[in-house]
Amino acid sequence: MAASCALLAGTGLAGWVFDVDALKSVVAGQTSMKPNSALALLALSVPLLLILRDRGAPGPARLSPFGASVAIGIGALTLAEFAVDAGSGIDQLVFHDDTAQPGAPPGRMSPNTALALVLAGTAQFTLGRRSAWAVRLGQVCALIVLMLGLLRVYGFAYRVPQLGQIDDYTRMALHTALALVLLGAATFLSRPDSGPAALLLNPGPTGLVGRWMAVAGLVVPPVVGWLRLKGRDAGWYETRMGSALVACAHAVILTVVSLTALAVARRAELAHDRIRRHIREYAWLQRFMDHTPAAIFIKGSDGRYLAVNVGFERLTGTARTGILGHRIEDVLPPRDAEPLRAAEIEAQSTGRSLQRQHTFQLADGAHHFLTTLFPLTDERGAPYAVCGIATDDTERILAQQDGERARHRFRALLECAPDATLITDGEGIIVMANAQAEALFGYPRSHLVGSPVHDLAPVRARRRHNALLRACLARPQARAMNADADLIAHDSEGREFPIEVSVGPLETEEGLLVSIAVRDISERRQAEAERAARYEEQHHIAYTLQRSLMGSPPVLEELPSARRYLASVQDAGVGGDWFDFIPLGAGRTGIVIGDVMGRGLEAAAVMGQLRAAAHALAQAGLPPDRLIGALDAFVCDLPDQMVTCCYLIIDQESAELTACSAGHPPLLLAAPDRPAHPLDLPVGVPLGIGGFPHHQTSLPLRAGATLALYTDGLIERPHADIEEQICRLADTLDGALHTYGTSPTALEPAADHLMTTLLPADDGHGDDVTLLLVHLPPADHARTRLLPHPRAVPLGRRFLTDTLTSWRLPPDLIDTAHLLASELLTNALTHAHGPLTVSVNRSATELNVEVTDSSSTPPRPREADTLDESGRGLALIGTLAKQWGTHRHPQGKTVWFTLPLTPDEEPLP
């Protein structure tokens, strides 16, 4: 329409340019198109044509206001000339008009044309705006322009020139009217998205009915009116009949048009409903596809994408608008597009679904996709599209590859295993075996796989072996099966050999598998037997050496005791614990107990040296503190040695204990009226440190008490408090004495009870254990004090005779005691000063007589000549007494002798 308007305007303008009357006026005798009208119509139609052809182009958009301004200016000046009845010179500015009617201004267009140009320019101005009211105003102006042009056309058709003329002014040219009709329609329809034009041009039923009614309204009345006039002019009917016929024609035609429009509208509604339903179905399908994690696409038979989902957008990295309507070559790289396109063609040509594995290089690396392609068919079964579903199978493929690599590594590891290895299922059936298993059992791998594992054992041992295997399978964990039973196997030649088996569970996707590592230990068993024999030999040698170094402490009838020594389970049972009982005479007994730190032959050698030194020093009469000091000096001379030791002297005559400890565990004493408790003795540093003095302490003892001496092996335990262990030992000793009594005969069961209670049940002690229980029996004792006077000798003999007679000792023993006591008293009177003390003690096996004076000088034996009156007393004592000796103390010295009480010399009842 805009192009036709421009053509008409150009034709009229060309008539003026070339002075061709046929171009100036379409119909001869009609008014010609004025030059200003042609210019204004061109200024309006050409920009409108360009805008409609290239929507959004900036050039036509800027040209349109200029054309509208030209048209409005020409129209407005012309209207002003009519208003003021004066000429402005614009009418003949370009061309000289010689076609003007008499009395009309030459070159001036009609008033209705000028008004139409102003309205058309205004319409183009407002239609370019975005506001809804401006668009509506422009469309109304365009419709007025259309009606102004139609009035002139209707006037020409009905031969009523007044419809195209205002008063006596210039009449509108016919082709100007046609150009205005086309320009008004084009301007009205240029914005079909809003305003009245949107009602007329919408794709729905209302738009369809509106278009039919608009065409009927513009065409039917003029045609019917023209036919009425033609019939009347021909004399077919009069005016009334003509009016009736026009009314009937209008009714019939409008009814037909309405029914036709309604039918068309109904079909449009049905089509619209189908489209809406299809749109809803497509929207539902699109939502379903978008929520599917796989990449989905649908392609037409021409290979262009019809639909894709969000997953496909993520896969390609392209928005949906850049995919739909394009081919695969436009979306994917050629190396990925070619195989997929070939698969699509195959699926569409064969009509069958197929699956293909494809690898795409994405931003985060290679991804493996499993694509399923299947054709989409119409009602006749003909394929019209191909649907593809691509699932990212990367994790499964990678897991499968990892699993395959793991299986290869496992097989390689199985073959590299140093032992014969069998893999069985949960029922004990062999499923895998390595080359070492073939070499060990002599069977090929094909024979091993599929057979029960217990068939590799001899027939007599299969039942036991199978029971052990079932127990391991019931509680799958890594373990050694032969921990509590010897296992044997046989090879293909029937040779039996001992084996070591380790079992480990393998959790797999197929279920529980069990790894069984089998090792031939024939050489190990032989080596173990040889080593055990050598160990027993070395243990015997070491034990004999230790016993020889420890010696055999004497058993003293006057001091009942229970002795326990338990060697450690390490270092062939050789350790550094020792104890010794040393009779000191005069009712005195020395007891030493010690522990050399460490184990082995070196500790045993140090123990032997210390025992010999302690025994000799005690025999020399050294008190406990000096003996411990001497041992400390001895140990300090040994490299890297440390020893705990305790030396005590039990004086049964004075019922006193004197002790000195060098880092040794405290002694325990259980008295008749008091439970077992640690003795309050000063504990010095262990031997071997040096530089610290050791002090001794004397404590009274009661007859019937029990003394417990021990080494740390009895009480020390890992992660246990030593004080708590000592308290436990004391409580256990109390319980044993309460159970077995406090008599000397109860010491042995009490010692057994202590050992079994305090030592671990698994015999896993790693240190030597020494335990001594000493009973302090009551002793017969008598004592008298004598003044330093010659009569002291007969008084002492009388005291001794009365005492021994009251004890009912044999007369010959009494005579011997008289003689020896007289010698001691005589020496004391001769060589000492101050009062004398005579003490007599009797035990179950010996009689002890002591003479104490204030001199610290010990008697020295010497050989007397034939004529000497003295010098024979000590020799006589040494001959007749069982033992004799001297004991120094702060008050002086004590010289003593002992006489044995044989069974024939025991006191009478």
JSON list of C-alpha atoms in Angstrom, two decimals, residues 362-544:
[
{"chain": "A", "resi": 362, "resn": "LEU", "atom": "CA", "xyz": [34.23, -30.45, 27.28]},
{"chain": "A", "resi": 363, "resn": "ALA", "atom": "CA", "xyz": [35.74, -27.63, 29.29]},
{"chain": "A", "resi": 364, "resn": "ASP", "atom": "CA", "xyz": [36.55, -29.90, 32.26]},
{"chain": "A", "resi": 365, "resn": "GLY", "atom": "CA", "xyz": [37.96, -32.71, 30.12]},
{"chain": "A", "resi": 366, "resn": "ALA", "atom": "CA", "xyz": [36.76, -35.68, 28.10]},
{"chain": "A", "resi": 367, "resn": "HIS", "atom": "CA", "xyz": [33.24, -36.97, 28.84]},
{"chain": "A", "resi": 368, "resn": "HIS", "atom": "CA", "xyz": [31.83, -40.28, 27.69]},
{"chain": "A", "resi": 369, "resn": "PHE", "atom": "CA", "xyz": [28.18, -40.22, 26.58]},
{"chain": "A", "resi": 370, "resn": "LEU", "atom": "CA", "xyz": [25.90, -43.15, 25.82]},
{"chain": "A", "resi": 371, "resn": "THR", "atom": "CA", "xyz": [23.49, -41.87, 23.13]},
{"chain": "A", "resi": 372, "resn": "THR", "atom": "CA", "xyz": [20.22, -43.65, 22.37]},
{"chain": "A", "resi": 373, "resn": "LEU", "atom": "CA", "xyz": [18.69, -42.72, 18.98]},
{"chain": "A", "resi": 374, "resn": "PHE", "atom": "CA", "xyz": [15.19, -43.72, 17.86]},
{"chain": "A", "resi": 375, "resn": "PRO", "atom": "CA", "xyz": [12.91, -42.46, 15.05]},
{"chain": "A", "resi": 376, "resn": "LEU", "atom": "CA", "xyz": [9.65, -40.56, 15.60]},
{"chain": "A", "resi": 377, "resn": "THR", "atom": "CA", "xyz": [6.86, -41.69, 13.22]},
{"chain": "A", "resi": 378, "resn": "ASP", "atom": "CA", "xyz": [3.58, -40.15, 12.14]},
{"chain": "A", "resi": 379, "resn": "GLU", "atom": "CA", "xyz": [0.15, -41.81, 11.97]},
{"chain": "A", "resi": 380, "resn": "ARG", "atom": "CA", "xyz": [1.18, -43.77, 8.91]},
{"chain": "A", "resi": 381, "resn": "GLY", "atom": "CA", "xyz": [4.37, -45.05, 10.58]},
{"chain": "A", "resi": 382, "resn": "ALA", "atom": "CA", "xyz": [6.68, -42.99, 8.42]},
{"chain": "A", "resi": 383, "resn": "PRO", "atom": "CA", "xyz": [9.64, -41.47, 10.30]},
{"chain": "A", "resi": 384, "resn": "TYR", "atom": "CA", "xyz": [9.65, -37.71, 10.29]},
{"chain": "A", "resi": 385, "resn": "ALA", "atom": "CA", "xyz": [12.16, -36.92, 13.04]},
{"chain": "A", "resi": 386, "resn": "VAL", "atom": "CA", "xyz": [14.88, -38.50, 15.19]},
{"chain": "A", "resi": 387, "resn": "CYS", "atom": "CA", "xyz": [15.02, -38.23, 18.98]},
{"chain": "A", "resi": 388, "resn": "GLY", "atom": "CA", "xyz": [18.29, -38.64, 20.82]},
{"chain": "A", "resi": 389, "resn": "ILE", "atom": "CA", "xyz": [18.97, -39.09, 24.54]},
{"chain": "A", "resi": 390, "resn": "ALA", "atom": "CA", "xyz": [22.61, -38.65, 25.55]},
{"chain": "A", "resi": 391, "resn": "THR", "atom": "CA", "xyz": [23.48, -39.82, 29.09]},
{"chain": "A", "resi": 392, "resn": "ASP", "atom": "CA", "xyz": [26.77, -38.81, 30.69]},
{"chain": "A", "resi": 393, "resn": "ASP", "atom": "CA", "xyz": [28.34, -42.21, 31.32]},
{"chain": "A", "resi": 394, "resn": "THR", "atom": "CA", "xyz": [31.72, -40.84, 32.33]},
{"chain": "A", "resi": 395, "resn": "GLU", "atom": "CA", "xyz": [31.63, -42.00, 35.94]},
{"chain": "A", "resi": 396, "resn": "ARG", "atom": "CA", "xyz": [30.62, -45.53, 35.00]},
{"chain": "A", "resi": 397, "resn": "ILE", "atom": "CA", "xyz": [33.21, -45.72, 32.23]},
{"chain": "A", "resi": 398, "resn": "LEU", "atom": "CA", "xyz": [35.91, -44.35, 34.51]},
{"chain": "A", "resi": 399, "resn": "ALA", "atom": "CA", "xyz": [34.82, -46.71, 37.29]},
{"chain": "A", "resi": 400, "resn": "GLN", "atom": "CA", "xyz": [34.86, -49.58, 34.82]},
{"chain": "A", "resi": 401, "resn": "GLN", "atom": "CA", "xyz": [38.31, -48.56, 33.63]},
{"chain": "A", "resi": 402, "resn": "ASP", "atom": "CA", "xyz": [39.51, -48.19, 37.23]},
{"chain": "A", "resi": 403, "resn": "GLY", "atom": "CA", "xyz": [38.05, -51.59, 38.04]},
{"chain": "A", "resi": 404, "resn": "GLU", "atom": "CA", "xyz": [39.79, -53.13, 35.03]},
{"chain": "A", "resi": 405, "resn": "ARG", "atom": "CA", "xyz": [43.07, -51.52, 36.01]},
{"chain": "A", "resi": 406, "resn": "ALA", "atom": "CA", "xyz": [42.55, -52.67, 39.59]},
{"chain": "A", "resi": 407, "resn": "ARG", "atom": "CA", "xyz": [41.93, -56.23, 38.37]},
{"chain": "A", "resi": 408, "resn": "HIS", "atom": "CA", "xyz": [45.10, -56.09, 36.28]},
{"chain": "A", "resi": 409, "resn": "ARG", "atom": "CA", "xyz": [47.05, -54.73, 39.26]},
{"chain": "A", "resi": 410, "resn": "PHE", "atom": "CA", "xyz": [45.52, -57.36, 41.52]},
{"chain": "A", "resi": 411, "resn": "ARG", "atom": "CA", "xyz": [46.48, -60.15, 39.11]},
{"chain": "A", "resi": 412, "resn": "ALA", "atom": "CA", "xyz": [49.98, -58.72, 38.79]},
{"chain": "A", "resi": 413, "resn": "LEU", "atom": "CA", "xyz": [50.23, -58.43, 42.58]},
{"chain": "A", "resi": 414, "resn": "LEU", "atom": "CA", "xyz": [48.93, -61.96, 42.94]},
{"chain": "A", "resi": 415, "resn": "GLU", "atom": "CA", "xyz": [51.60, -63.25, 40.60]},
{"chain": "A", "resi": 416, "resn": "CYS", "atom": "CA", "xyz": [54.30, -61.22, 42.38]},
{"chain": "A", "resi": 417, "resn": "ALA", "atom": "CA", "xyz": [53.34, -62.60, 45.80]},
{"chain": "A", "resi": 418, "resn": "PRO", "atom": "CA", "xyz": [56.24, -64.64, 47.26]},
{"chain": "A", "resi": 419, "resn": "ASP", "atom": "CA", "xyz": [53.87, -67.25, 48.71]},
{"chain": "A", "resi": 420, "resn": "ALA", "atom": "CA", "xyz": [51.43, -69.58, 47.05]},
{"chain": "A", "resi": 421, "resn": "THR", "atom": "CA", "xyz": [48.18, -67.61, 47.06]},
{"chain": "A", "resi": 422, "resn": "LEU", "atom": "CA", "xyz": [44.69, -68.97, 46.51]},
{"chain": "A", "resi": 423, "resn": "ILE", "atom": "CA", "xyz": [41.52, -66.88, 46.17]},
{"chain": "A", "resi": 424, "resn": "THR", "atom": "CA", "xyz": [38.34, -68.69, 47.21]},
{"chain": "A", "resi": 425, "resn": "ASP", "atom": "CA", "xyz": [34.70, -67.77, 47.39]},
{"chain": "A", "resi": 426, "resn": "GLY", "atom": "CA", "xyz": [32.64, -67.86, 50.56]},
{"chain": "A", "resi": 427, "resn": "GLU", "atom": "CA", "xyz": [32.24, -71.64, 50.24]},
{"chain": "A", "resi": 428, "resn": "GLY", "atom": "CA", "xyz": [35.95, -72.38, 50.04]},
{"chain": "A", "resi": 429, "resn": "ILE", "atom": "CA", "xyz": [36.01, -73.04, 46.27]},
{"chain": "A", "resi": 430, "resn": "ILE", "atom": "CA", "xyz": [39.20, -71.84, 44.58]},
{"chain": "A", "resi": 431, "resn": "VAL", "atom": "CA", "xyz": [38.54, -69.13, 41.98]},
{"chain": "A", "resi": 432, "resn": "MET", "atom": "CA", "xyz": [42.10, -67.87, 41.39]},
{"chain": "A", "resi": 433, "resn": "ALA", "atom": "CA", "xyz": [45.62, -69.20, 41.93]},
{"chain": "A", "resi": 434, "resn": "ASN", "atom": "CA", "xyz": [49.07, -67.84, 41.18]},
{"chain": "A", "resi": 435, "resn": "ALA", "atom": "CA", "xyz": [52.14, -69.48, 39.70]},
{"chain": "A", "resi": 436, "resn": "GLN", "atom": "CA", "xyz": [53.63, -70.08, 43.14]},
{"chain": "A", "resi": 437, "resn": "ALA", "atom": "CA", "xyz": [50.59, -72.20, 44.02]},
{"chain": "A", "resi": 438, "resn": "GLU", "atom": "CA", "xyz": [51.16, -74.31, 40.92]},
{"chain": "A", "resi": 439, "resn": "ALA", "atom": "CA", "xyz": [54.80, -74.82, 41.89]},
{"chain": "A", "resi": 440, "resn": "LEU", "atom": "CA", "xyz": [54.01, -75.61, 45.54]},
{"chain": "A", "resi": 441, "resn": "PHE", "atom": "CA", "xyz": [51.21, -78.13, 45.02]},
{"chain": "A", "resi": 442, "resn": "GLY", "atom": "CA", "xyz": [52.33, -79.50, 41.65]},
{"chain": "A", "resi": 443, "resn": "TYR", "atom": "CA", "xyz": [48.89, -79.05, 40.06]},
{"chain": "A", "resi": 444, "resn": "PRO", "atom": "CA", "xyz": [48.18, -76.88, 36.99]},
{"chain": "A", "resi": 445, "resn": "ARG", "atom": "CA", "xyz": [46.11, -73.78, 37.55]},
{"chain": "A", "resi": 446, "resn": "SER", "atom": "CA", "xyz": [43.18, -75.25, 35.62]},
{"chain": "A", "resi": 447, "resn": "HIS", "atom": "CA", "xyz": [43.06, -78.15, 38.09]},
{"chain": "A", "resi": 448, "resn": "LEU", "atom": "CA", "xyz": [43.20, -75.86, 41.15]},
{"chain": "A", "resi": 449, "resn": "VAL", "atom": "CA", "xyz": [40.48, -73.43, 40.02]},
{"chain": "A", "resi": 450, "resn": "GLY", "atom": "CA", "xyz": [37.04, -74.83, 40.80]},
{"chain": "A", "resi": 451, "resn": "SER", "atom": "CA", "xyz": [38.16, -77.38, 43.40]},
{"chain": "A", "resi": 452, "resn": "PRO", "atom": "CA", "xyz": [37.61, -77.09, 47.19]},
{"chain": "A", "resi": 453, "resn": "VAL", "atom": "CA", "xyz": [40.65, -75.74, 48.97]},
{"chain": "A", "resi": 454, "resn": "HIS", "atom": "CA", "xyz": [40.54, -78.46, 51.65]},
{"chain": "A", "resi": 455, "resn": "ASP", "atom": "CA", "xyz": [41.30, -81.06, 48.94]},
{"chain": "A", "resi": 456, "resn": "LEU", "atom": "CA", "xyz": [44.90, -79.84, 49.11]},
{"chain": "A", "resi": 457, "resn": "ALA", "atom": "CA", "xyz": [45.19, -81.36, 52.60]},
{"chain": "A", "resi": 458, "resn": "PRO", "atom": "CA", "xyz": [45.64, -85.10, 53.28]},
{"chain": "A", "resi": 459, "resn": "VAL", "atom": "CA", "xyz": [42.43, -87.06, 53.74]},
{"chain": "A", "resi": 460, "resn": "ARG", "atom": "CA", "xyz": [43.00, -87.58, 57.46]},
{"chain": "A", "resi": 461, "resn": "ALA", "atom": "CA", "xyz": [43.37, -83.82, 58.06]},
{"chain": "A", "resi": 462, "resn": "ARG", "atom": "CA", "xyz": [40.65, -82.48, 55.78]},
{"chain": "A", "resi": 463, "resn": "ARG", "atom": "CA", "xyz": [37.92, -82.48, 58.39]},
{"chain": "A", "resi": 464, "resn": "ARG", "atom": "CA", "xyz": [39.96, -80.45, 60.87]},
{"chain": "A", "resi": 465, "resn": "HIS", "atom": "CA", "xyz": [41.28, -78.10, 58.18]},
{"chain": "A", "resi": 466, "resn": "ASN", "atom": "CA", "xyz": [37.79, -77.54, 56.82]},
{"chain": "A", "resi": 467, "resn": "ALA", "atom": "CA", "xyz": [36.47, -76.73, 60.31]},
{"chain": "A", "resi": 468, "resn": "LEU", "atom": "CA", "xyz": [39.23, -74.13, 60.78]},
{"chain": "A", "resi": 469, "resn": "LEU", "atom": "CA", "xyz": [38.44, -72.58, 57.38]},
{"chain": "A", "resi": 470, "resn": "ARG", "atom": "CA", "xyz": [34.71, -72.42, 58.20]},
{"chain": "A", "resi": 471, "resn": "ALA", "atom": "CA", "xyz": [35.49, -70.67, 61.46]},
{"chain": "A", "resi": 472, "resn": "CYS", "atom": "CA", "xyz": [37.56, -68.09, 59.60]},
{"chain": "A", "resi": 473, "resn": "LEU", "atom": "CA", "xyz": [34.82, -67.56, 56.99]},
{"chain": "A", "resi": 474, "resn": "ALA", "atom": "CA", "xyz": [32.19, -67.12, 59.70]},
{"chain": "A", "resi": 475, "resn": "ARG", "atom": "CA", "xyz": [34.13, -64.14, 61.09]},
{"chain": "A", "resi": 476, "resn": "PRO", "atom": "CA", "xyz": [36.07, -62.72, 58.14]},
{"chain": "A", "resi": 477, "resn": "GLN", "atom": "CA", "xyz": [39.15, -60.88, 59.28]},
{"chain": "A", "resi": 478, "resn": "ALA", "atom": "CA", "xyz": [42.85, -61.05, 58.61]},
{"chain": "A", "resi": 479, "resn": "ARG", "atom": "CA", "xyz": [44.34, -63.81, 60.74]},
{"chain": "A", "resi": 480, "resn": "ALA", "atom": "CA", "xyz": [46.71, -66.77, 60.78]},
{"chain": "A", "resi": 481, "resn": "MET", "atom": "CA", "xyz": [44.85, -70.10, 60.72]},
{"chain": "A", "resi": 482, "resn": "ASN", "atom": "CA", "xyz": [47.65, -72.17, 62.24]},
{"chain": "A", "resi": 483, "resn": "ALA", "atom": "CA", "xyz": [47.87, -70.14, 65.44]},
{"chain": "A", "resi": 484, "resn": "ASP", "atom": "CA", "xyz": [46.52, -73.05, 67.49]},
{"chain": "A", "resi": 485, "resn": "ALA", "atom": "CA", "xyz": [46.90, -76.07, 65.20]},
{"chain": "A", "resi": 486, "resn": "ASP", "atom": "CA", "xyz": [49.54, -77.45, 62.88]},
{"chain": "A", "resi": 487, "resn": "LEU", "atom": "CA", "xyz": [48.44, -77.54, 59.26]},
{"chain": "A", "resi": 488, "resn": "ILE", "atom": "CA", "xyz": [49.72, -79.90, 56.60]},
{"chain": "A", "resi": 489, "resn": "ALA", "atom": "CA", "xyz": [49.23, -80.19, 52.86]},
{"chain": "A", "resi": 490, "resn": "HIS", "atom": "CA", "xyz": [50.21, -82.60, 50.11]},
{"chain": "A", "resi": 491, "resn": "ASP", "atom": "CA", "xyz": [51.28, -82.09, 46.53]},
{"chain": "A", "resi": 492, "resn": "SER", "atom": "CA", "xyz": [50.42, -83.96, 43.38]},
{"chain": "A", "resi": 493, "resn": "GLU", "atom": "CA", "xyz": [53.00, -86.66, 44.20]},
{"chain": "A", "resi": 494, "resn": "GLY", "atom": "CA", "xyz": [51.52, -87.30, 47.64]},
{"chain": "A", "resi": 495, "resn": "ARG", "atom": "CA", "xyz": [54.37, -85.67, 49.59]},
{"chain": "A", "resi": 496, "resn": "GLU", "atom": "CA", "xyz": [53.11, -84.17, 52.83]},
{"chain": "A", "resi": 497, "resn": "PHE", "atom": "CA", "xyz": [54.65, -81.02, 54.25]},
{"chain": "A", "resi": 498, "resn": "PRO", "atom": "CA", "xyz": [53.80, -78.55, 57.05]},
{"chain": "A", "resi": 499, "resn": "ILE", "atom": "CA", "xyz": [52.35, -75.23, 55.97]},
{"chain": "A", "resi": 500, "resn": "GLU", "atom": "CA", "xyz": [51.63, -71.80, 57.38]},
{"chain": "A", "resi": 501, "resn": "VAL", "atom": "CA", "xyz": [48.35, -70.25, 56.25]},
{"chain": "A", "resi": 502, "resn": "SER", "atom": "CA", "xyz": [47.23, -66.61, 56.45]},
{"chain": "A", "resi": 503, "resn": "VAL", "atom": "CA", "xyz": [43.62, -65.75, 55.68]},
{"chain": "A", "resi": 504, "resn": "GLY", "atom": "CA", "xyz": [42.31, -62.32, 54.64]},
{"chain": "A", "resi": 505, "resn": "PRO", "atom": "CA", "xyz": [38.80, -61.24, 53.52]},
{"chain": "A", "resi": 506, "resn": "LEU", "atom": "CA", "xyz": [38.25, -59.46, 50.20]},
{"chain": "A", "resi": 507, "resn": "GLU", "atom": "CA", "xyz": [34.96, -57.55, 49.88]},
{"chain": "A", "resi": 508, "resn": "THR", "atom": "CA", "xyz": [34.01, -57.37, 46.17]},
{"chain": "A", "resi": 509, "resn": "GLU", "atom": "CA", "xyz": [30.91, -56.58, 44.15]},
{"chain": "A", "resi": 510, "resn": "GLU", "atom": "CA", "xyz": [30.43, -60.29, 43.54]},
{"chain": "A", "resi": 511, "resn": "GLY", "atom": "CA", "xyz": [30.46, -60.98, 47.27]},
{"chain": "A", "resi": 512, "resn": "LEU", "atom": "CA", "xyz": [33.00, -62.13, 49.84]},
{"chain": "A", "resi": 513, "resn": "LEU", "atom": "CA", "xyz": [36.26, -63.58, 48.55]},
{"chain": "A", "resi": 514, "resn": "VAL", "atom": "CA", "xyz": [38.97, -64.99, 50.78]},
{"chain": "A", "resi": 515, "resn": "SER", "atom": "CA", "xyz": [42.70, -64.70, 50.15]},
{"chain": "A", "resi": 516, "resn": "ILE", "atom": "CA", "xyz": [44.67, -67.69, 51.46]},
{"chain": "A", "resi": 517, "resn": "ALA", "atom": "CA", "xyz": [48.46, -67.38, 51.49]},
{"chain": "A", "resi": 518, "resn": "VAL", "atom": "CA", "xyz": [50.17, -70.78, 51.89]},
{"chain": "A", "resi": 519, "resn": "ARG", "atom": "CA", "xyz": [53.84, -71.18, 52.76]},
{"chain": "A", "resi": 520, "resn": "ASP", "atom": "CA", "xyz": [55.87, -74.38, 53.03]},
{"chain": "A", "resi": 521, "resn": "ILE", "atom": "CA", "xyz": [57.54, -74.25, 56.45]},
{"chain": "A", "resi": 522, "resn": "SER", "atom": "CA", "xyz": [59.41, -77.56, 56.32]},
{"chain": "A", "resi": 523, "resn": "GLU", "atom": "CA", "xyz": [62.78, -75.83, 56.51]},
{"chain": "A", "resi": 524, "resn": "ARG", "atom": "CA", "xyz": [61.53, -73.52, 59.23]},
{"chain": "A", "resi": 525, "resn": "ARG", "atom": "CA", "xyz": [60.29, -76.43, 61.33]},
{"chain": "A", "resi": 526, "resn": "GLN", "atom": "CA", "xyz": [63.65, -78.13, 60.97]},
{"chain": "A", "resi": 527, "resn": "ALA", "atom": "CA", "xyz": [65.44, -74.90, 61.89]},
{"chain": "A", "resi": 528, "resn": "GLU", "atom": "CA", "xyz": [63.07, -74.39, 64.83]},
{"chain": "A", "resi": 529, "resn": "ALA", "atom": "CA", "xyz": [63.78, -77.89, 66.09]},
{"chain": "A", "resi": 530, "resn": "GLU", "atom": "CA", "xyz": [67.52, -77.29, 65.85]},
{"chain": "A", "resi": 531, "resn": "ARG", "atom": "CA", "xyz": [67.18, -73.92, 67.48]},
{"chain": "A", "resi": 532, "resn": "ALA", "atom": "CA", "xyz": [65.03, -75.35, 70.28]},
{"chain": "A", "resi": 533, "resn": "ALA", "atom": "CA", "xyz": [67.65, -78.02, 70.94]},
{"chain": "A", "resi": 534, "resn": "ARG", "atom": "CA", "xyz": [70.40, -75.39, 71.05]},
{"chain": "A", "resi": 535, "resn": "TYR", "atom": "CA", "xyz": [68.24, -73.20, 73.27]},
{"chain": "A", "resi": 536, "resn": "GLU", "atom": "CA", "xyz": [67.63, -76.02, 75.72]},
{"chain": "A", "resi": 537, "resn": "GLU", "atom": "CA", "xyz": [71.34, -76.75, 75.80]},
{"chain": "A", "resi": 538, "resn": "GLN", "atom": "CA", "xyz": [72.23, -73.10, 76.34]},
{"chain": "A", "resi": 539, "resn": "HIS", "atom": "CA", "xyz": [69.44, -72.73, 78.89]},
{"chain": "A", "resi": 540, "resn": "HIS", "atom": "CA", "xyz": [70.77, -75.69, 80.84]},
{"chain": "A", "resi": 541, "resn": "ILE", "atom": "CA", "xyz": [74.28, -74.28, 80.74]},
{"chain": "A", "resi": 542, "resn": "ALA", "atom": "CA", "xyz": [73.13, -70.82, 81.78]},
{"chain": "A", "resi": 543, "resn": "TYR", "atom": "CA", "xyz": [70.88, -72.19, 84.51]},
{"chain": "A", "resi": 544, "resn": "THR", "atom": "CA", "xyz": [73.69, -74.34, 85.85]}
]
